[in-house]
Short mmCIF file of N, CA, C and O in Angstrom, two decimals:
data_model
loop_
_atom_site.label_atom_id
_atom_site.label_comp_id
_atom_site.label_asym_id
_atom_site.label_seq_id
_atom_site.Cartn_x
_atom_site.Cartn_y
_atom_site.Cartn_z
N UNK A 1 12.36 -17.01 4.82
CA UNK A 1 12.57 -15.87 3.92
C UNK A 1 11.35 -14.95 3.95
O UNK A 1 10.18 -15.33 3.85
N UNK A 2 11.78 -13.71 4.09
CA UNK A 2 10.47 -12.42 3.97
C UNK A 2 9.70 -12.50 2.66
O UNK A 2 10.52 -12.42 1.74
N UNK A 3 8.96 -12.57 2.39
CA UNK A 3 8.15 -12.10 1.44
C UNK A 3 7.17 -11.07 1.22
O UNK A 3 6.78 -10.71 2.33
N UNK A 4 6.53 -10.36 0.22
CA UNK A 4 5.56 -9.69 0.31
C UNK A 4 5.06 -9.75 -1.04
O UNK A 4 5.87 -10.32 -1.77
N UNK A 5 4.15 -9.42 -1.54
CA UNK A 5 3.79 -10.01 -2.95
C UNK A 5 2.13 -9.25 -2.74
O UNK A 5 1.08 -9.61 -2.21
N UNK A 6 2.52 -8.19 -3.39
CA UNK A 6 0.91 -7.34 -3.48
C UNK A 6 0.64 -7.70 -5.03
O UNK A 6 1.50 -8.03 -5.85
N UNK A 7 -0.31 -7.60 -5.17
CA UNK A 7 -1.75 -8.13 -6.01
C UNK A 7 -3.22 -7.34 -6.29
O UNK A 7 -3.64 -6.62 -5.38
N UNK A 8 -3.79 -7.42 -7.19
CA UNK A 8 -4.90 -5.96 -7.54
C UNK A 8 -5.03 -5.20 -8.32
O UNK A 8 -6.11 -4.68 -8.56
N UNK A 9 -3.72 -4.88 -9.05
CA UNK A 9 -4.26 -3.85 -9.18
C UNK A 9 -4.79 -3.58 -10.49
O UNK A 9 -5.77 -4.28 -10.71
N UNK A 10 -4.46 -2.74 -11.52
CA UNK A 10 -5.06 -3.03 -12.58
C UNK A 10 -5.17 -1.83 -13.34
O UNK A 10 -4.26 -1.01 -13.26
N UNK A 11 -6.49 -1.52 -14.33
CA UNK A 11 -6.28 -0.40 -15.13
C UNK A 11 -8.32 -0.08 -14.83
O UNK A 11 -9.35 -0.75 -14.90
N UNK A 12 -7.97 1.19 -14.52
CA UNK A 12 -9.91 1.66 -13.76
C UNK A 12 -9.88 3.07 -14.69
O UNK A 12 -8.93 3.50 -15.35
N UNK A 13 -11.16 3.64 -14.55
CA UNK A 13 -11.72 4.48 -15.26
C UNK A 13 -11.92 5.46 -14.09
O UNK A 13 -12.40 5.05 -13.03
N UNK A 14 -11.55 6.77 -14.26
CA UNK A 14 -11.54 7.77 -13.17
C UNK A 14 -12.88 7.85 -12.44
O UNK A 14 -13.95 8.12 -12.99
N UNK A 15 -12.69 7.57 -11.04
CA UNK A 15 -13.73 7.69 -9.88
C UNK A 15 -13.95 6.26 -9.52
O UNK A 15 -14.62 5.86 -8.57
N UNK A 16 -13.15 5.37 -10.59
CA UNK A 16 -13.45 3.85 -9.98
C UNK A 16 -12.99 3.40 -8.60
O UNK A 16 -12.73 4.09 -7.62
N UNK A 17 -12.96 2.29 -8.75
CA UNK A 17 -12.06 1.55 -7.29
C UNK A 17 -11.56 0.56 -7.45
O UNK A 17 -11.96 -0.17 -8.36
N UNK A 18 -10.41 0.16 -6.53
CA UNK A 18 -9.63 -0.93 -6.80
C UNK A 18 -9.38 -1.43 -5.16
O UNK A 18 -9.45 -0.74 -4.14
N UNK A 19 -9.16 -2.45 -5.27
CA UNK A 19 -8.69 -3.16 -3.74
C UNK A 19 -7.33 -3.98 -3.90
O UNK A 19 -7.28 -5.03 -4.54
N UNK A 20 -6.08 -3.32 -3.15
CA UNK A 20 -5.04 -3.91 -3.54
C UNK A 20 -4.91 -4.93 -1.91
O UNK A 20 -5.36 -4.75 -0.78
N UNK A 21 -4.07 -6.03 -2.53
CA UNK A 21 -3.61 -7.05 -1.44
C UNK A 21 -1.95 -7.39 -1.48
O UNK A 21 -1.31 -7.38 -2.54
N UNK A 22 -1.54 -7.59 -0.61
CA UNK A 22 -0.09 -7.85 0.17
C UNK A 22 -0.29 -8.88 0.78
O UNK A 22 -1.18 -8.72 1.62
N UNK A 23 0.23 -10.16 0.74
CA UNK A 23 0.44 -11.27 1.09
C UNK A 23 1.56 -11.44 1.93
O UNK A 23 1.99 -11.72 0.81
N UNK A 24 2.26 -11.53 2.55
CA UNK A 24 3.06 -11.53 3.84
C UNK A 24 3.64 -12.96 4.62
O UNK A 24 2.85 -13.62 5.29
N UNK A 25 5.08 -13.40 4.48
CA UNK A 25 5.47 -14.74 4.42
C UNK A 25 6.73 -14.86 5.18
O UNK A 25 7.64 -14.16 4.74
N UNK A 26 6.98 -15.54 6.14
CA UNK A 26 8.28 -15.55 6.50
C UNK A 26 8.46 -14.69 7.87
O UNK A 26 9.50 -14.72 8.52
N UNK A 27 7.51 -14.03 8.16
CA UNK A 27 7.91 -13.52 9.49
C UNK A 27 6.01 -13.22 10.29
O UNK A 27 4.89 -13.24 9.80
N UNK A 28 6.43 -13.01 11.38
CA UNK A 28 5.22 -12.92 12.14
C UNK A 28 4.45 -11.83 12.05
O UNK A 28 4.37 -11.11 13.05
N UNK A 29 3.65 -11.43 10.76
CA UNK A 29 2.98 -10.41 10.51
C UNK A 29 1.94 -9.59 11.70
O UNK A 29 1.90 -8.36 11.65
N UNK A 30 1.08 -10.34 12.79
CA UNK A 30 0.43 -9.72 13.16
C UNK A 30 1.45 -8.47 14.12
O UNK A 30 1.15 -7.40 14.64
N UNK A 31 2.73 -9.25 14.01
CA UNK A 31 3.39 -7.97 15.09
C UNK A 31 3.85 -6.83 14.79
O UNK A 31 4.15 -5.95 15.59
N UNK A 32 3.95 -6.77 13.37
CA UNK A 32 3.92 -5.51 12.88
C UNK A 32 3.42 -4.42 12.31
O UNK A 32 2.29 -4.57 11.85
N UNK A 33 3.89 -3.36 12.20
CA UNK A 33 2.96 -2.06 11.59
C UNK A 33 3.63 -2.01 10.15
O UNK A 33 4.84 -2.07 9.93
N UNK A 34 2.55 -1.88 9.15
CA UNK A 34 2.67 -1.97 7.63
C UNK A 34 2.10 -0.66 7.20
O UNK A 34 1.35 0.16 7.73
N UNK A 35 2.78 -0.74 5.94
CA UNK A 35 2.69 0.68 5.45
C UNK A 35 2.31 0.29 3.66
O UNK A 35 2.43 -0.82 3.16
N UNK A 36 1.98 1.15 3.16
CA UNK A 36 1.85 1.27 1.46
C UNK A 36 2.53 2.46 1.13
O UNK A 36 2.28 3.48 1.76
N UNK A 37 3.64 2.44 -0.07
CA UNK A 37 4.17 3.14 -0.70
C UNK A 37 3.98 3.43 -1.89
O UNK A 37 3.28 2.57 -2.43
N UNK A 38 4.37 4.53 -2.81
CA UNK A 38 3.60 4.18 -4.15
C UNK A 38 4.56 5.31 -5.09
O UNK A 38 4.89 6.45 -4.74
N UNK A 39 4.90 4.59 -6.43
CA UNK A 39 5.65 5.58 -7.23
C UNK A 39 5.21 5.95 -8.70
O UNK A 39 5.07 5.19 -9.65
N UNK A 40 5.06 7.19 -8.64
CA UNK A 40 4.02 7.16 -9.67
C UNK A 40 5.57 7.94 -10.97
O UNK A 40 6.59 8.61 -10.79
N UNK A 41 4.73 7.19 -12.46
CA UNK A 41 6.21 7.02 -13.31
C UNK A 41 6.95 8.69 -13.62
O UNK A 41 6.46 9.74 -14.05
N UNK A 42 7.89 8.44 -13.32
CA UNK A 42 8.73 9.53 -13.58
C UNK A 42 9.27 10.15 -12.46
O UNK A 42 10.20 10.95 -12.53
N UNK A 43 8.63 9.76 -11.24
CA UNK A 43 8.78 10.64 -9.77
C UNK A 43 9.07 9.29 -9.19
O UNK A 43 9.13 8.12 -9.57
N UNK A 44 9.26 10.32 -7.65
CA UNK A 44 10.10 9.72 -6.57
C UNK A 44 8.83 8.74 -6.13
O UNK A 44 7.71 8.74 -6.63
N UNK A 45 9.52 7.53 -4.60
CA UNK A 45 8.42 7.02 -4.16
C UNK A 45 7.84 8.31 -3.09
O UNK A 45 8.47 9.29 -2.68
N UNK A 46 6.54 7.95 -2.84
CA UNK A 46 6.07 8.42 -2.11
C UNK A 46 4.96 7.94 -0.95
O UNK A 46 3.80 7.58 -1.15
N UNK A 47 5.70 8.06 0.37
CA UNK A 47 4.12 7.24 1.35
C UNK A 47 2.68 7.19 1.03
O UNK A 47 2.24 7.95 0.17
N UNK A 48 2.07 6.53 1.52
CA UNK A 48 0.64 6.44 0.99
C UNK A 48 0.02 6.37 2.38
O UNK A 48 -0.80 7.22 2.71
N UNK A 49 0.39 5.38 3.24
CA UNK A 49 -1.07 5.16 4.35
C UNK A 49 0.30 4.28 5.48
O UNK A 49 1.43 4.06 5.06
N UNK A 50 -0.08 3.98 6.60
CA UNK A 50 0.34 2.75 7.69
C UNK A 50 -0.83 2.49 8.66
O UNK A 50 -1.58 3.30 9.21
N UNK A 51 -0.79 0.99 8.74
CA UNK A 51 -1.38 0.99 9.54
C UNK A 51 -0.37 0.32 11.28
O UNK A 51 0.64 -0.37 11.19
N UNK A 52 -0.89 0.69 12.46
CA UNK A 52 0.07 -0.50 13.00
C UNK A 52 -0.36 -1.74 13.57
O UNK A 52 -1.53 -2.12 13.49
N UNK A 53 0.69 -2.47 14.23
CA UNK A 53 0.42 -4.00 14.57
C UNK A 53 -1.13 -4.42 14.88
O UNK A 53 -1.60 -5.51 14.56
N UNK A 54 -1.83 -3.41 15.52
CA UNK A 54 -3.09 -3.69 15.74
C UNK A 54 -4.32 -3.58 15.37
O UNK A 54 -5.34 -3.78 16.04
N UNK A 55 -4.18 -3.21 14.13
CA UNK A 55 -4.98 -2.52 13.25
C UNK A 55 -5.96 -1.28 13.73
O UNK A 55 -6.98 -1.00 13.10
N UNK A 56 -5.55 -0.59 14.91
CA UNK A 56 -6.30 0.29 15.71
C UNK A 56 -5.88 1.42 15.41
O UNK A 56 -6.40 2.30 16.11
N UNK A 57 -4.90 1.92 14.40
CA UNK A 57 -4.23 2.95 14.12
C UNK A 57 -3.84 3.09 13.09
O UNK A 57 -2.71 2.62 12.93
N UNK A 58 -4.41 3.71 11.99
CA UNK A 58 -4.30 4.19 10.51
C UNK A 58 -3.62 5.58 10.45
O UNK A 58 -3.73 6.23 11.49
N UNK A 59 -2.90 6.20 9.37
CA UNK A 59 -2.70 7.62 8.73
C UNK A 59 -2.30 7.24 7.01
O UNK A 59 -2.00 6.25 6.34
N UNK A 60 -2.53 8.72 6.81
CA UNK A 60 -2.59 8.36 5.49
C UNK A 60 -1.89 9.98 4.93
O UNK A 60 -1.90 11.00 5.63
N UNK A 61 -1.37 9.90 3.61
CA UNK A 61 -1.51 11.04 2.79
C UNK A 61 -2.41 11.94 2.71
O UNK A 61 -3.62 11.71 2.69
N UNK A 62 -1.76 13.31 2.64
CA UNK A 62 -3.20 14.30 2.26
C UNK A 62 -3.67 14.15 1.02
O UNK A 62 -4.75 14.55 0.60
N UNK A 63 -2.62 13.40 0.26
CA UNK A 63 -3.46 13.08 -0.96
C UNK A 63 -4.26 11.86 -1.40
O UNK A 63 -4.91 11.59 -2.41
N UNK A 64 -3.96 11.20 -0.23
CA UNK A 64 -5.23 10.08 -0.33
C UNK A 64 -6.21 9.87 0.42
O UNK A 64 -6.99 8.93 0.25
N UNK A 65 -6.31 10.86 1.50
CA UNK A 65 -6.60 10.82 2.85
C UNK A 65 -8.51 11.06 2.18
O UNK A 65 -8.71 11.67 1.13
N UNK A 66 -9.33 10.63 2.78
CA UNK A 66 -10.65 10.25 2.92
C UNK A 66 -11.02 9.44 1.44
O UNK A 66 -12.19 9.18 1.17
N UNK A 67 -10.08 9.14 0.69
CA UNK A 67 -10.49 8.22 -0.56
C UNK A 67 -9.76 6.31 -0.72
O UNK A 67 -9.98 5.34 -1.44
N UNK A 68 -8.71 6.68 0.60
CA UNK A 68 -8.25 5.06 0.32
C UNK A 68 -8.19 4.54 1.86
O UNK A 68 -7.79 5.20 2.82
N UNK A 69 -8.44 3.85 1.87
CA UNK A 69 -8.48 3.21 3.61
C UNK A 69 -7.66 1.86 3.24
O UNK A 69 -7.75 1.18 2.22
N UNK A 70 -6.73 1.67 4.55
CA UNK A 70 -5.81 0.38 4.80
C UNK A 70 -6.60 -0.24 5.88
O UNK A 70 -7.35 0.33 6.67
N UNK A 71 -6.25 -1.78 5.79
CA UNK A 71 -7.17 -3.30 6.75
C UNK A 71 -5.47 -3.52 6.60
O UNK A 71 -4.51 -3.00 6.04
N UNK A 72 -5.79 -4.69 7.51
CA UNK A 72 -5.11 -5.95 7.53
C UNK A 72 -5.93 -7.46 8.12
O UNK A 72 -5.90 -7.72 9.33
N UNK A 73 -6.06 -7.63 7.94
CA UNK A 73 -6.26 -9.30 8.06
C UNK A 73 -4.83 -10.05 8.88
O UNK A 73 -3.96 -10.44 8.10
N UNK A 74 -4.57 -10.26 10.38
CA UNK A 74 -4.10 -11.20 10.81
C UNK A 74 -4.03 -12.77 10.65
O UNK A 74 -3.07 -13.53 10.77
N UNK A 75 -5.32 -12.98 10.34
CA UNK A 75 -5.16 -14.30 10.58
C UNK A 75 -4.60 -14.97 9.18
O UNK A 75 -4.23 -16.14 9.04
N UNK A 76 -4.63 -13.70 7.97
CA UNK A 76 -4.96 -14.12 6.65
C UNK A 76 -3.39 -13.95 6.63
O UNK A 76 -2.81 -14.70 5.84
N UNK A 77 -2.72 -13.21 7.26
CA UNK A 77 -1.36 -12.52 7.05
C UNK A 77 -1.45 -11.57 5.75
O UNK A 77 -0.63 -11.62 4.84
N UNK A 78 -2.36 -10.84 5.78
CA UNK A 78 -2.70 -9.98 4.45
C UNK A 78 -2.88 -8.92 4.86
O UNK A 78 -3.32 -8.81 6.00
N UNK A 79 -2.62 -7.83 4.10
CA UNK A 79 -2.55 -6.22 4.27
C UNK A 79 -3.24 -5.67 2.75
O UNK A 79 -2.93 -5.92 1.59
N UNK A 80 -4.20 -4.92 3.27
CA UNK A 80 -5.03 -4.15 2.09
C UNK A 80 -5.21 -3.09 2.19
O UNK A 80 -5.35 -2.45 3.23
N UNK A 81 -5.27 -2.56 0.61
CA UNK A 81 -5.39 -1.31 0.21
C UNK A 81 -6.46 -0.83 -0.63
O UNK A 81 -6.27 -0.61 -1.82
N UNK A 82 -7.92 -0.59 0.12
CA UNK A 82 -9.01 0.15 -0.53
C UNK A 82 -9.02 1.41 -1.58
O UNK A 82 -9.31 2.51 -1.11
N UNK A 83 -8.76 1.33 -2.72
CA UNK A 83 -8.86 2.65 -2.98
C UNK A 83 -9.82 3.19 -4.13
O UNK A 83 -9.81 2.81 -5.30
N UNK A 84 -10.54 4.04 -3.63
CA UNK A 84 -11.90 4.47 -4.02
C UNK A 84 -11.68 5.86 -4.97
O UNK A 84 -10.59 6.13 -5.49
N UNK A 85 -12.73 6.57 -5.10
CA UNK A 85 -12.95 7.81 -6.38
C UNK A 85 -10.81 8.26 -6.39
O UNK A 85 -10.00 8.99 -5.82
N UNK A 86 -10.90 7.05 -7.59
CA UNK A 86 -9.69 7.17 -8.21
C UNK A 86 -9.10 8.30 -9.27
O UNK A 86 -9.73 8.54 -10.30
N UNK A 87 -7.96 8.93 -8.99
CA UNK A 87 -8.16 10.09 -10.21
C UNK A 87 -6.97 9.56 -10.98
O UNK A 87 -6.35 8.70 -10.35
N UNK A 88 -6.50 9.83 -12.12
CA UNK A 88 -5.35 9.79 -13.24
C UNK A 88 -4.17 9.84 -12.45
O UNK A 88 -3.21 9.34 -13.03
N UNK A 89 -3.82 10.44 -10.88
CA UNK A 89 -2.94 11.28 -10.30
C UNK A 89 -2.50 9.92 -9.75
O UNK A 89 -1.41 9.39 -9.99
N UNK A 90 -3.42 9.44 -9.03
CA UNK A 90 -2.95 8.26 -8.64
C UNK A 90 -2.17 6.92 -8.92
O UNK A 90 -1.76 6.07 -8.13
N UNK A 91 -2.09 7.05 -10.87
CA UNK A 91 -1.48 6.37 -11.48
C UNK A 91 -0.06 5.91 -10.94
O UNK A 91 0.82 6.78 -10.86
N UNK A 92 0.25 4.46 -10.53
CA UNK A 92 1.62 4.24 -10.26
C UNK A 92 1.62 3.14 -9.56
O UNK A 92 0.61 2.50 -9.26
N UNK A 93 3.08 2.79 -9.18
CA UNK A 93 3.64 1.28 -9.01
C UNK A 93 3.26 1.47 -7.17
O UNK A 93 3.82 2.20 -6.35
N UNK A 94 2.09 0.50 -7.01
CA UNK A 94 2.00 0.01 -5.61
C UNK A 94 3.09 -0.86 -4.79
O UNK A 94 3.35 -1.99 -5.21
N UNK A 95 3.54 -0.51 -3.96
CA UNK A 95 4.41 -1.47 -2.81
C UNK A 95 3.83 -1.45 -1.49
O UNK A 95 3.26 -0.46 -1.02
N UNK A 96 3.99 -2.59 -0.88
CA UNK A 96 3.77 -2.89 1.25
C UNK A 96 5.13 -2.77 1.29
O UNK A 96 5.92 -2.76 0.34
N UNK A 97 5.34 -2.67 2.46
CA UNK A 97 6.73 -2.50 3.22
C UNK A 97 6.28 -2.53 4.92
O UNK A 97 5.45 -1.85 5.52
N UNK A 98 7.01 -3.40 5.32
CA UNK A 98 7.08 -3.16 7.10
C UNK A 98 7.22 -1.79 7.24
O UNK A 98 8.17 -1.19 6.72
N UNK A 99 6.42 -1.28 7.85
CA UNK A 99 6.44 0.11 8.51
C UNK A 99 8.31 0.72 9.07
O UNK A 99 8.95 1.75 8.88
N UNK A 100 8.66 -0.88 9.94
CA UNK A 100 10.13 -0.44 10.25
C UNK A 100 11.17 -0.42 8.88
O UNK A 100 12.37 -0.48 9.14
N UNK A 101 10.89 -0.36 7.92
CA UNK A 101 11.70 -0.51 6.85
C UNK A 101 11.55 0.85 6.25
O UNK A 101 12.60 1.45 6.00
N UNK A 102 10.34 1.48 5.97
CA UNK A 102 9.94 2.58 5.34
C UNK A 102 11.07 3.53 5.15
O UNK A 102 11.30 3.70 3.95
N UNK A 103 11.56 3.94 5.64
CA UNK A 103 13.00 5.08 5.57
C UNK A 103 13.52 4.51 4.26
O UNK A 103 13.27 5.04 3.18
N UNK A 104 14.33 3.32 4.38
CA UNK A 104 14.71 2.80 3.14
C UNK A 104 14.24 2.49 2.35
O UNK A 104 14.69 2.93 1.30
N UNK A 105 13.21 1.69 2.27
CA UNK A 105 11.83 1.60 1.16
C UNK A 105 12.18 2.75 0.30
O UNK A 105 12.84 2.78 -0.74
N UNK A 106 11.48 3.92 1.13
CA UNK A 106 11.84 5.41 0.19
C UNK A 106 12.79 5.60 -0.44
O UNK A 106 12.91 5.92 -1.62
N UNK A 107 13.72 5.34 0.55
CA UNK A 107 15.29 5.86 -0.33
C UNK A 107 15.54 4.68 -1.66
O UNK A 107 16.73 4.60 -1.96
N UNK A 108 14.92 4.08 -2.20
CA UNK A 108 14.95 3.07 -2.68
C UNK A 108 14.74 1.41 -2.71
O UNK A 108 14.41 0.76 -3.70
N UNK A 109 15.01 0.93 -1.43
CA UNK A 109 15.35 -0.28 -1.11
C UNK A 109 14.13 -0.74 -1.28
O UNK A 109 13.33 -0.23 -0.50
N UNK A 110 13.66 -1.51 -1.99
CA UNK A 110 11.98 -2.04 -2.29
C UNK A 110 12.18 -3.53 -2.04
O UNK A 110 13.04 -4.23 -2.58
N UNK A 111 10.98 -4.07 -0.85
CA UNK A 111 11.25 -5.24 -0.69
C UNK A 111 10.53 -5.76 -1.32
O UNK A 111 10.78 -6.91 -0.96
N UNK A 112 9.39 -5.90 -2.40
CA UNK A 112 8.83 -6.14 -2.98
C UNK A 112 8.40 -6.16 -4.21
O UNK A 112 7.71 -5.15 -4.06
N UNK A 113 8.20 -6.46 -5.37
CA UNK A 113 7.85 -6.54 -7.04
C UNK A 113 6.56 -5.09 -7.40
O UNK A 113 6.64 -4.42 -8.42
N UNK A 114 5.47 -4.88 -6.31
CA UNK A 114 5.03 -3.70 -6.46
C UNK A 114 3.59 -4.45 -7.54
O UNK A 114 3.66 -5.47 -8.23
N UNK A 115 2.48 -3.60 -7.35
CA UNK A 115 1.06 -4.01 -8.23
C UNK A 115 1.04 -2.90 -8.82
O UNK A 115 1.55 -2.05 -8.08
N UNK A 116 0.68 -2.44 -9.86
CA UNK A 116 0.31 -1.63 -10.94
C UNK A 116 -1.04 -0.73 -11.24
O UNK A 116 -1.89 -1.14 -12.02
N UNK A 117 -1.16 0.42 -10.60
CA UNK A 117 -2.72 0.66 -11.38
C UNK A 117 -2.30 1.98 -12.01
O UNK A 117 -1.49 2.84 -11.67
N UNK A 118 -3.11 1.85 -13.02
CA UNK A 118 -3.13 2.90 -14.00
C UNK A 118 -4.97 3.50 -13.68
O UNK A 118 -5.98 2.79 -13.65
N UNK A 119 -4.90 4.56 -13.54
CA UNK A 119 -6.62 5.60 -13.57
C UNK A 119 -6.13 6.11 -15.06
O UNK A 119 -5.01 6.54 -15.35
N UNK A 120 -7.19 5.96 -15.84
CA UNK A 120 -7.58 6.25 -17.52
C UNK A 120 -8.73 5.91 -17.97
O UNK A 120 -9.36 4.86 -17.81
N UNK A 121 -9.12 7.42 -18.87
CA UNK A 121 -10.53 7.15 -19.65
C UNK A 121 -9.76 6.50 -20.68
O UNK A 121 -10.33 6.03 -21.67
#
């Protein structure tokens, strides 16, 4: 059975940082390209970052782009999400998703329970 089960996140004070984790179960993680999605309350989901199978190839949002950087860890079967000078904007429900899933991810289909951070003074 697939699993994914991200972890991290939490409640930070604007400009903080947080490091989110995705745990990964049931299928052969190093062969794929992973992605972070993220829905912040009231709005749609929206992409965040991918990295692929080899960790040699990152992109990201223009709105997160030089403040959150994605890893993965192979051996750990773990996928992470750095994210640094945090603003209020960023507030919302974290998800991983296989990169090949992403289309649906968006359209709804969430394979995962999702980590939580809230940015607040």
């Amino acid at each position: 059975e697939v699993q994914l089960v991200e972890s991290g996140g939490g409640l930070v004070q604007p400009g903080g940082s947080l490091r989110l984790s995705c745990a990964a179960s049931g299928f052969t993680f190093s062969s794929y390209a992973m992605s972070w999605v993220r829905q912040a309350p009231g709005k749609g989901l929206e992409w965040v970052s991918t990295i692929n199978s080899g960790g040699t190839y990152t992109n990201y949002a223009d709105s997160v782009k030089g403040r959150f950087t994605i890893s993965r860890d192979d051996a750990k079967n773990t996928l992470y999400l750095q994210l640094n000078s945090l603003k209020t904007e960023d507030t919302a429900m974290y998800y991983c998703a296989k990169t090949l899933e992403i289309r649906a991810v968006l359209a709804g289909a969430l394979t995962s329970q999702g980590t939580q951070v809230t940015v607040s003074s």
